Short mmCIF file of N, CA, C and O in Angstrom, two decimals:
data_model
loop_
_atom_site.label_atom_id
_atom_site.label_comp_id
_atom_site.label_asym_id
_atom_site.label_seq_id
_atom_site.Cartn_x
_atom_site.Cartn_y
_atom_site.Cartn_z
N MET G 1 95.09 27.80 92.39
CA MET G 1 95.31 29.22 92.51
C MET G 1 96.89 28.95 93.43
O MET G 1 97.57 28.04 93.56
N ALA G 2 97.31 30.24 93.28
CA ALA G 2 98.89 30.50 93.58
C ALA G 2 99.25 29.99 94.56
O ALA G 2 98.85 29.27 95.19
N SER G 3 100.74 29.36 94.36
CA SER G 3 101.51 28.86 95.43
C SER G 3 102.34 29.67 96.46
O SER G 3 102.51 30.45 95.64
N PRO G 4 101.84 29.54 97.71
CA PRO G 4 102.40 30.70 98.88
C PRO G 4 104.48 30.55 98.22
O PRO G 4 105.01 29.88 97.85
N GLN G 5 104.64 31.51 98.66
CA GLN G 5 106.21 32.29 98.54
C GLN G 5 106.75 32.36 99.74
O GLN G 5 106.06 32.88 100.12
N GLY G 6 108.17 32.18 100.02
CA GLY G 6 108.54 32.60 101.26
C GLY G 6 108.92 34.00 101.09
O GLY G 6 109.13 34.51 99.65
N SER G 7 109.23 33.80 102.27
CA SER G 7 109.97 35.21 102.03
C SER G 7 111.74 35.20 101.55
O SER G 7 112.22 36.91 101.16
N GLY G 8 112.30 35.01 101.58
CA GLY G 8 113.36 34.44 100.53
C GLY G 8 114.46 36.12 99.28
O GLY G 8 114.69 36.27 100.17
N ALA G 9 113.85 35.61 98.41
CA ALA G 9 114.66 36.71 97.13
C ALA G 9 113.41 37.98 97.72
O ALA G 9 113.51 38.97 97.08
N GLN G 10 112.44 37.53 98.18
CA GLN G 10 111.69 39.29 97.90
C GLN G 10 111.92 39.67 98.89
O GLN G 10 111.82 40.38 98.55
N GLY G 11 112.41 39.43 100.20
CA GLY G 11 112.99 40.93 100.46
C GLY G 11 112.13 41.72 100.95
O GLY G 11 111.03 41.16 101.56
N SER G 12 112.55 42.86 100.31
CA SER G 12 111.25 44.13 101.39
C SER G 12 110.08 43.76 100.87
O SER G 12 109.21 44.09 101.52
N GLY G 13 109.36 43.44 99.85
CA GLY G 13 108.52 43.57 98.43
C GLY G 13 108.38 43.96 97.82
O GLY G 13 107.29 43.55 96.71
N ALA G 14 109.21 45.02 97.47
CA ALA G 14 108.83 46.01 96.52
C ALA G 14 110.03 45.38 94.97
O ALA G 14 108.56 45.48 94.53
N GLN G 15 110.72 43.93 95.16
CA GLN G 15 111.62 43.86 94.27
C GLN G 15 110.53 42.64 93.58
O GLN G 15 109.88 42.22 94.74
N GLY G 16 110.35 42.46 92.37
CA GLY G 16 109.41 41.83 91.99
C GLY G 16 108.25 42.60 91.71
O GLY G 16 107.31 41.49 90.99
N SER G 17 107.37 43.85 91.93
CA SER G 17 105.98 43.58 92.31
C SER G 17 106.03 44.46 91.38
O SER G 17 103.94 45.25 92.03
N GLY G 18 106.82 45.69 90.43
CA GLY G 18 105.40 46.10 89.83
C GLY G 18 104.62 45.29 88.70
O GLY G 18 105.05 44.06 88.52
N PRO G 19 104.21 46.18 87.31
CA PRO G 19 103.96 45.37 86.59
C PRO G 19 104.21 44.62 85.94
O PRO G 19 103.11 43.52 85.52
N GLN G 20 106.06 44.22 85.86
CA GLN G 20 106.21 43.67 85.16
C GLN G 20 107.21 42.50 85.96
O GLN G 20 107.36 42.03 85.70
N GLY G 21 106.95 42.77 87.25
CA GLY G 21 107.30 41.85 88.54
C GLY G 21 106.40 40.53 88.49
O GLY G 21 105.17 40.71 88.24
N GLY G 22 107.29 39.63 88.32
CA GLY G 22 106.49 38.25 88.84
C GLY G 22 105.68 37.88 90.43
O GLY G 22 104.61 37.99 89.78
N VAL G 23 105.68 38.89 91.01
CA VAL G 23 105.11 39.07 92.64
C VAL G 23 103.84 39.89 92.09
O VAL G 23 102.96 39.31 92.40
N GLY G 24 103.70 40.74 91.23
CA GLY G 24 102.58 41.73 91.35
C GLY G 24 101.45 40.63 90.30
O GLY G 24 100.76 40.99 90.60
N ARG G 25 102.32 40.09 89.12
CA ARG G 25 101.72 39.47 88.09
C ARG G 25 100.64 38.16 88.79
O ARG G 25 100.02 37.89 88.87
N GLN G 26 101.84 37.35 90.18
CA GLN G 26 100.42 36.57 90.34
C GLN G 26 99.79 37.09 91.77
O GLN G 26 98.64 36.58 91.95
N LEU G 27 100.63 38.29 92.04
CA LEU G 27 99.33 38.97 92.94
C LEU G 27 97.78 39.03 91.97
O LEU G 27 96.41 38.74 92.48
N GLU G 28 97.68 39.67 90.69
CA GLU G 28 96.83 40.13 89.71
C GLU G 28 96.39 38.99 89.74
O GLU G 28 95.44 38.78 89.90
N ALA G 29 97.13 37.65 89.48
CA ALA G 29 95.98 36.52 89.21
C ALA G 29 95.76 36.12 90.49
O ALA G 29 94.11 35.39 90.01
N THR G 30 96.23 36.32 91.05
CA THR G 30 95.37 35.87 92.59
C THR G 30 93.81 36.06 92.71
O THR G 30 93.44 35.81 93.26
N ILE G 31 94.32 37.70 92.71
CA ILE G 31 92.27 38.17 92.87
C ILE G 31 91.54 38.03 92.15
O ILE G 31 90.76 37.64 92.37
N LEU G 32 91.70 37.84 90.85
CA LEU G 32 91.15 36.92 89.96
C LEU G 32 90.77 35.72 89.96
O LEU G 32 89.22 35.94 90.00
N GLU G 33 91.91 34.66 90.94
CA GLU G 33 91.82 33.46 90.73
C GLU G 33 90.23 33.57 92.48
O GLU G 33 89.27 33.20 92.49
N LEU G 34 90.09 34.33 93.50
CA LEU G 34 89.60 34.82 94.74
C LEU G 34 88.74 34.79 94.39
O LEU G 34 88.17 34.50 94.99
N LEU G 35 88.71 35.66 93.03
CA LEU G 35 87.12 36.87 93.35
C LEU G 35 87.03 34.90 92.43
O LEU G 35 84.84 35.41 92.17
N ALA G 36 86.94 34.91 91.25
CA ALA G 36 86.12 33.80 90.21
C ALA G 36 85.49 32.48 91.26
O ALA G 36 84.73 31.86 91.12
N SER G 37 86.36 32.80 92.09
CA SER G 37 85.72 31.40 93.35
C SER G 37 84.47 31.37 94.22
O SER G 37 84.21 30.60 95.54
N ARG G 38 84.93 33.04 93.99
CA ARG G 38 83.21 33.00 95.82
C ARG G 38 82.24 34.03 94.64
O ARG G 38 81.95 33.71 93.04
N ALA G 39 81.03 34.33 95.30
CA ALA G 39 79.89 34.36 94.73
C ALA G 39 80.10 35.85 93.78
O ALA G 39 81.04 36.13 94.55
N ALA G 40 79.40 35.81 93.22
CA ALA G 40 79.65 37.08 91.92
C ALA G 40 79.28 38.51 92.95
O ALA G 40 80.35 39.17 92.39
N THR G 41 78.88 38.05 94.13
CA THR G 41 78.90 39.40 94.17
C THR G 41 79.42 39.47 95.50
O THR G 41 79.78 40.62 96.64
N SER G 42 80.35 38.70 95.55
CA SER G 42 81.27 38.43 96.79
C SER G 42 81.99 40.19 97.29
O SER G 42 83.14 39.92 95.20
N THR G 43 83.36 40.34 97.80
CA THR G 43 84.03 41.26 97.68
C THR G 43 85.71 40.49 98.19
O THR G 43 85.53 39.15 98.71
N ILE G 44 86.81 40.31 98.02
CA ILE G 44 87.64 39.83 99.09
C ILE G 44 88.68 41.97 99.51
O ILE G 44 88.58 43.12 98.72
N CYS G 45 89.28 41.41 100.24
CA CYS G 45 90.33 42.60 100.46
C CYS G 45 92.09 41.46 100.11
O CYS G 45 92.38 40.94 99.58
N PRO G 46 92.40 43.07 99.97
CA PRO G 46 94.04 42.50 99.41
C PRO G 46 94.57 41.67 100.58
O PRO G 46 95.52 40.87 99.48
N SER G 47 95.19 41.61 101.34
CA SER G 47 94.75 40.78 101.94
C SER G 47 94.72 39.06 101.97
O SER G 47 95.68 38.62 102.38
N ASP G 48 93.21 39.56 101.47
CA ASP G 48 93.20 37.76 101.31
C ASP G 48 94.81 37.17 100.01
O ASP G 48 94.96 36.04 99.77
N ALA G 49 94.55 38.31 99.29
CA ALA G 49 95.81 37.51 98.19
C ALA G 49 96.91 37.60 98.36
O ALA G 49 98.11 36.91 97.87
N ALA G 50 97.59 38.11 99.19
CA ALA G 50 98.82 39.12 99.88
C ALA G 50 99.22 37.77 101.75
O ALA G 50 100.32 37.03 100.80
N ARG G 51 98.29 37.06 101.74
CA ARG G 51 98.74 36.01 102.25
C ARG G 51 98.66 34.38 101.61
O ARG G 51 99.27 33.72 101.55
N ALA G 52 97.61 34.34 100.16
CA ALA G 52 97.11 33.16 99.43
C ALA G 52 98.62 33.07 98.67
O ALA G 52 99.70 31.77 98.54
N VAL G 53 99.51 34.14 98.58
CA VAL G 53 101.09 34.28 97.39
C VAL G 53 102.14 34.27 98.47
O VAL G 53 103.20 33.69 98.34
N GLY G 54 102.09 34.69 99.52
CA GLY G 54 103.57 34.99 100.70
C GLY G 54 102.85 33.98 101.64
O GLY G 54 104.41 33.58 102.54
N GLY G 55 101.93 33.02 101.81
CA GLY G 55 101.86 32.58 103.30
C GLY G 55 102.36 32.85 104.37
O GLY G 55 102.04 33.92 104.79
N ASP G 56 103.18 32.54 105.42
CA ASP G 56 103.47 32.69 106.49
C ASP G 56 103.81 34.29 106.52
O ASP G 56 103.67 35.17 107.25
N SER G 57 104.71 34.80 105.20
CA SER G 57 105.39 35.88 105.19
C SER G 57 104.33 36.31 104.73
O SER G 57 104.79 37.23 103.40
N TRP G 58 103.89 37.26 104.56
CA TRP G 58 102.70 37.63 103.55
C TRP G 58 101.88 39.36 103.96
O TRP G 58 101.96 40.44 103.02
N ARG G 59 103.12 39.68 104.72
CA ARG G 59 102.58 41.41 105.28
C ARG G 59 103.37 42.06 105.25
O ARG G 59 102.95 43.38 104.32
N HIS G 60 104.72 42.22 104.06
CA HIS G 60 105.15 42.93 102.81
C HIS G 60 104.34 42.49 101.96
O HIS G 60 104.93 43.73 101.10
N LEU G 61 104.02 42.50 100.88
CA LEU G 61 102.60 42.17 100.57
C LEU G 61 101.67 42.83 100.72
O LEU G 61 100.67 42.99 99.65
N MET G 62 101.31 43.63 101.17
CA MET G 62 100.01 44.27 101.39
C MET G 62 99.80 44.90 100.21
O MET G 62 98.99 45.91 99.21
N GLU G 63 101.16 45.95 100.33
CA GLU G 63 101.26 47.16 99.50
C GLU G 63 101.13 46.85 97.65
O GLU G 63 100.65 47.44 97.16
N PRO G 64 102.12 45.75 96.99
CA PRO G 64 102.01 44.71 96.25
C PRO G 64 100.94 44.64 95.95
O PRO G 64 99.55 44.93 94.62
N ALA G 65 99.29 43.63 96.75
CA ALA G 65 98.60 43.40 96.28
C ALA G 65 97.35 44.62 96.29
O ALA G 65 96.94 44.72 95.33
N ARG G 66 97.21 45.84 97.56
CA ARG G 66 96.46 46.56 96.52
C ARG G 66 97.38 47.76 95.33
O ARG G 66 96.20 47.97 94.27
N GLU G 67 97.78 47.42 94.72
CA GLU G 67 98.88 48.01 93.19
C GLU G 67 98.50 47.24 91.74
O GLU G 67 98.01 47.89 91.56
N ALA G 68 98.60 46.06 92.91
CA ALA G 68 98.31 44.63 91.74
C ALA G 68 96.41 45.19 91.48
O ALA G 68 96.01 45.38 90.41
N ALA G 69 95.58 45.66 92.72
CA ALA G 69 94.14 45.86 92.79
C ALA G 69 94.31 46.97 91.69
O ALA G 69 92.98 46.95 90.64
N ARG G 70 94.92 48.40 91.74
CA ARG G 70 94.55 49.23 90.78
C ARG G 70 94.84 48.43 89.46
O ARG G 70 94.34 49.62 88.31
N ARG G 71 95.96 48.24 89.20
CA ARG G 71 95.52 47.80 87.49
C ARG G 71 95.21 46.86 87.16
O ARG G 71 94.62 47.17 86.05
N LEU G 72 94.31 46.27 88.11
CA LEU G 72 93.08 45.58 87.53
C LEU G 72 92.16 46.45 87.47
O LEU G 72 91.40 46.35 85.82
N VAL G 73 91.95 47.44 88.09
CA VAL G 73 90.60 48.22 88.30
C VAL G 73 91.47 49.46 86.48
O VAL G 73 90.10 49.30 85.80
N ALA G 74 92.19 49.71 86.61
CA ALA G 74 92.50 51.00 84.87
C ALA G 74 92.13 49.26 84.04
O ALA G 74 91.94 49.88 82.72
N GLU G 75 92.61 47.96 83.89
CA GLU G 75 92.32 47.07 82.65
C GLU G 75 91.46 46.74 82.66
O GLU G 75 90.38 46.12 82.35
N GLY G 76 90.00 47.60 83.98
CA GLY G 76 88.59 47.17 84.11
C GLY G 76 88.23 46.08 84.12
O GLY G 76 86.85 45.83 84.14
N GLN G 77 88.63 44.82 84.85
CA GLN G 77 88.68 43.80 85.34
C GLN G 77 87.92 43.91 86.59
O GLN G 77 87.31 42.59 87.43
N VAL G 78 88.58 44.34 87.72
CA VAL G 78 87.81 44.73 88.87
C VAL G 78 87.23 46.30 89.76
O VAL G 78 87.51 46.98 88.53
N GLN G 79 86.73 46.05 90.94
CA GLN G 79 86.00 47.52 91.33
C GLN G 79 87.16 47.29 92.91
O GLN G 79 86.78 46.18 93.05
N ILE G 80 87.06 48.82 93.45
CA ILE G 80 87.39 49.04 94.46
C ILE G 80 86.95 49.90 94.97
O ILE G 80 86.56 50.32 94.48
N THR G 81 86.48 48.98 96.40
CA THR G 81 85.15 49.39 97.03
C THR G 81 85.50 49.71 98.65
O THR G 81 86.82 49.10 99.19
N GLN G 82 84.56 51.19 98.97
CA GLN G 82 85.10 50.95 100.72
C GLN G 82 83.29 50.96 100.86
O GLN G 82 82.52 52.71 100.16
N GLY G 83 83.10 50.81 101.36
CA GLY G 83 82.10 51.20 102.69
C GLY G 83 81.39 50.60 101.56
O GLY G 83 79.66 51.69 101.30
N GLY G 84 80.65 49.82 100.60
CA GLY G 84 79.89 49.28 100.27
C GLY G 84 79.69 50.25 98.37
O GLY G 84 79.11 49.84 97.50
N SER G 85 80.17 50.99 98.84
CA SER G 85 80.58 51.68 97.36
C SER G 85 82.04 52.36 96.19
O SER G 85 83.02 52.02 97.06
N VAL G 86 82.43 51.75 95.82
CA VAL G 86 83.40 52.36 94.21
C VAL G 86 83.22 53.32 94.14
O VAL G 86 83.38 54.35 94.37
N VAL G 87 84.64 53.17 94.73
CA VAL G 87 86.14 54.75 95.29
C VAL G 87 87.46 54.86 93.61
O VAL G 87 87.42 53.56 93.27
N ASP G 88 87.15 55.86 94.01
CA ASP G 88 88.81 55.97 92.83
C ASP G 88 90.32 55.57 94.00
O ASP G 88 90.34 55.35 94.39
N PRO G 89 90.18 54.38 92.85
CA PRO G 89 91.90 54.04 93.55
C PRO G 89 92.94 54.83 93.86
O PRO G 89 93.80 54.26 94.70
N ALA G 90 93.55 55.49 93.34
CA ALA G 90 93.87 56.38 93.30
C ALA G 90 94.25 57.83 94.34
O ALA G 90 94.75 58.18 95.13
N THR G 91 92.20 58.04 94.70
CA THR G 91 92.35 58.75 96.44
C THR G 91 92.50 57.76 97.72
O THR G 91 91.95 58.52 98.75
N ALA G 92 91.30 56.62 97.34
CA ALA G 92 91.60 55.25 98.58
C ALA G 92 91.90 55.57 99.48
O ALA G 92 93.68 54.47 99.15
N LYS G 93 91.45 55.62 101.12
CA LYS G 93 92.86 55.90 101.99
C LYS G 93 92.12 54.99 102.69
O LYS G 93 91.65 54.79 103.16
N GLY G 94 93.12 53.87 103.88
CA GLY G 94 92.58 52.84 104.60
C GLY G 94 92.45 51.83 104.31
O GLY G 94 92.58 51.28 103.07
N PRO G 95 90.77 51.31 104.94
CA PRO G 95 90.77 50.07 104.25
C PRO G 95 89.91 49.58 102.72
O PRO G 95 88.74 50.31 102.71
N ILE G 96 90.55 48.18 101.91
CA ILE G 96 89.63 48.65 100.85
C ILE G 96 88.71 47.29 100.79
O ILE G 96 89.70 46.25 101.38
N ARG G 97 88.20 46.64 99.57
CA ARG G 97 88.11 45.40 99.54
C ARG G 97 87.84 45.27 98.00
O ARG G 97 87.39 46.61 97.02
N ILE G 98 87.90 44.50 97.30
CA ILE G 98 88.00 44.41 95.80
C ILE G 98 86.88 43.43 94.63
O ILE G 98 86.67 42.38 95.96
N ARG G 99 86.52 44.13 94.49
CA ARG G 99 85.11 42.64 93.84
C ARG G 99 84.97 43.05 92.15
O ARG G 99 85.48 43.96 91.74
N ARG G 100 84.24 42.21 91.43
CA ARG G 100 84.55 42.13 89.89
C ARG G 100 83.82 43.67 89.27
O ARG G 100 83.09 43.41 90.91
N VAL G 101 83.59 43.17 88.81
CA VAL G 101 83.26 44.68 87.81
C VAL G 101 82.16 44.28 87.68
O VAL G 101 81.68 43.33 87.71
N ARG G 102 80.68 45.15 87.58
CA ARG G 102 79.27 45.40 87.91
C ARG G 102 78.23 46.45 86.77
O ARG G 102 79.09 46.78 86.90
#
């Protein structure tokens, strides 16, 4: 699994979190690793990936984790759900879950 990162150089969480950024790629990989370690029907919350990457300083990684999930949806690797139904990641508001493509 991805190794935890402190709050040091990442600061606001926006730096390095884009598609080409190290944190963004780390979050994408962590999402896929977390899903692979669970049952095929399981889902995860973006906070699971944020916690795995950010350790005790994970809250600033919530939006970057949601962005990472949206990129994985665009690549056809995962789906985003709300209330058990697949939703469009561009319009999803509020809590989301991430699952493998079914």
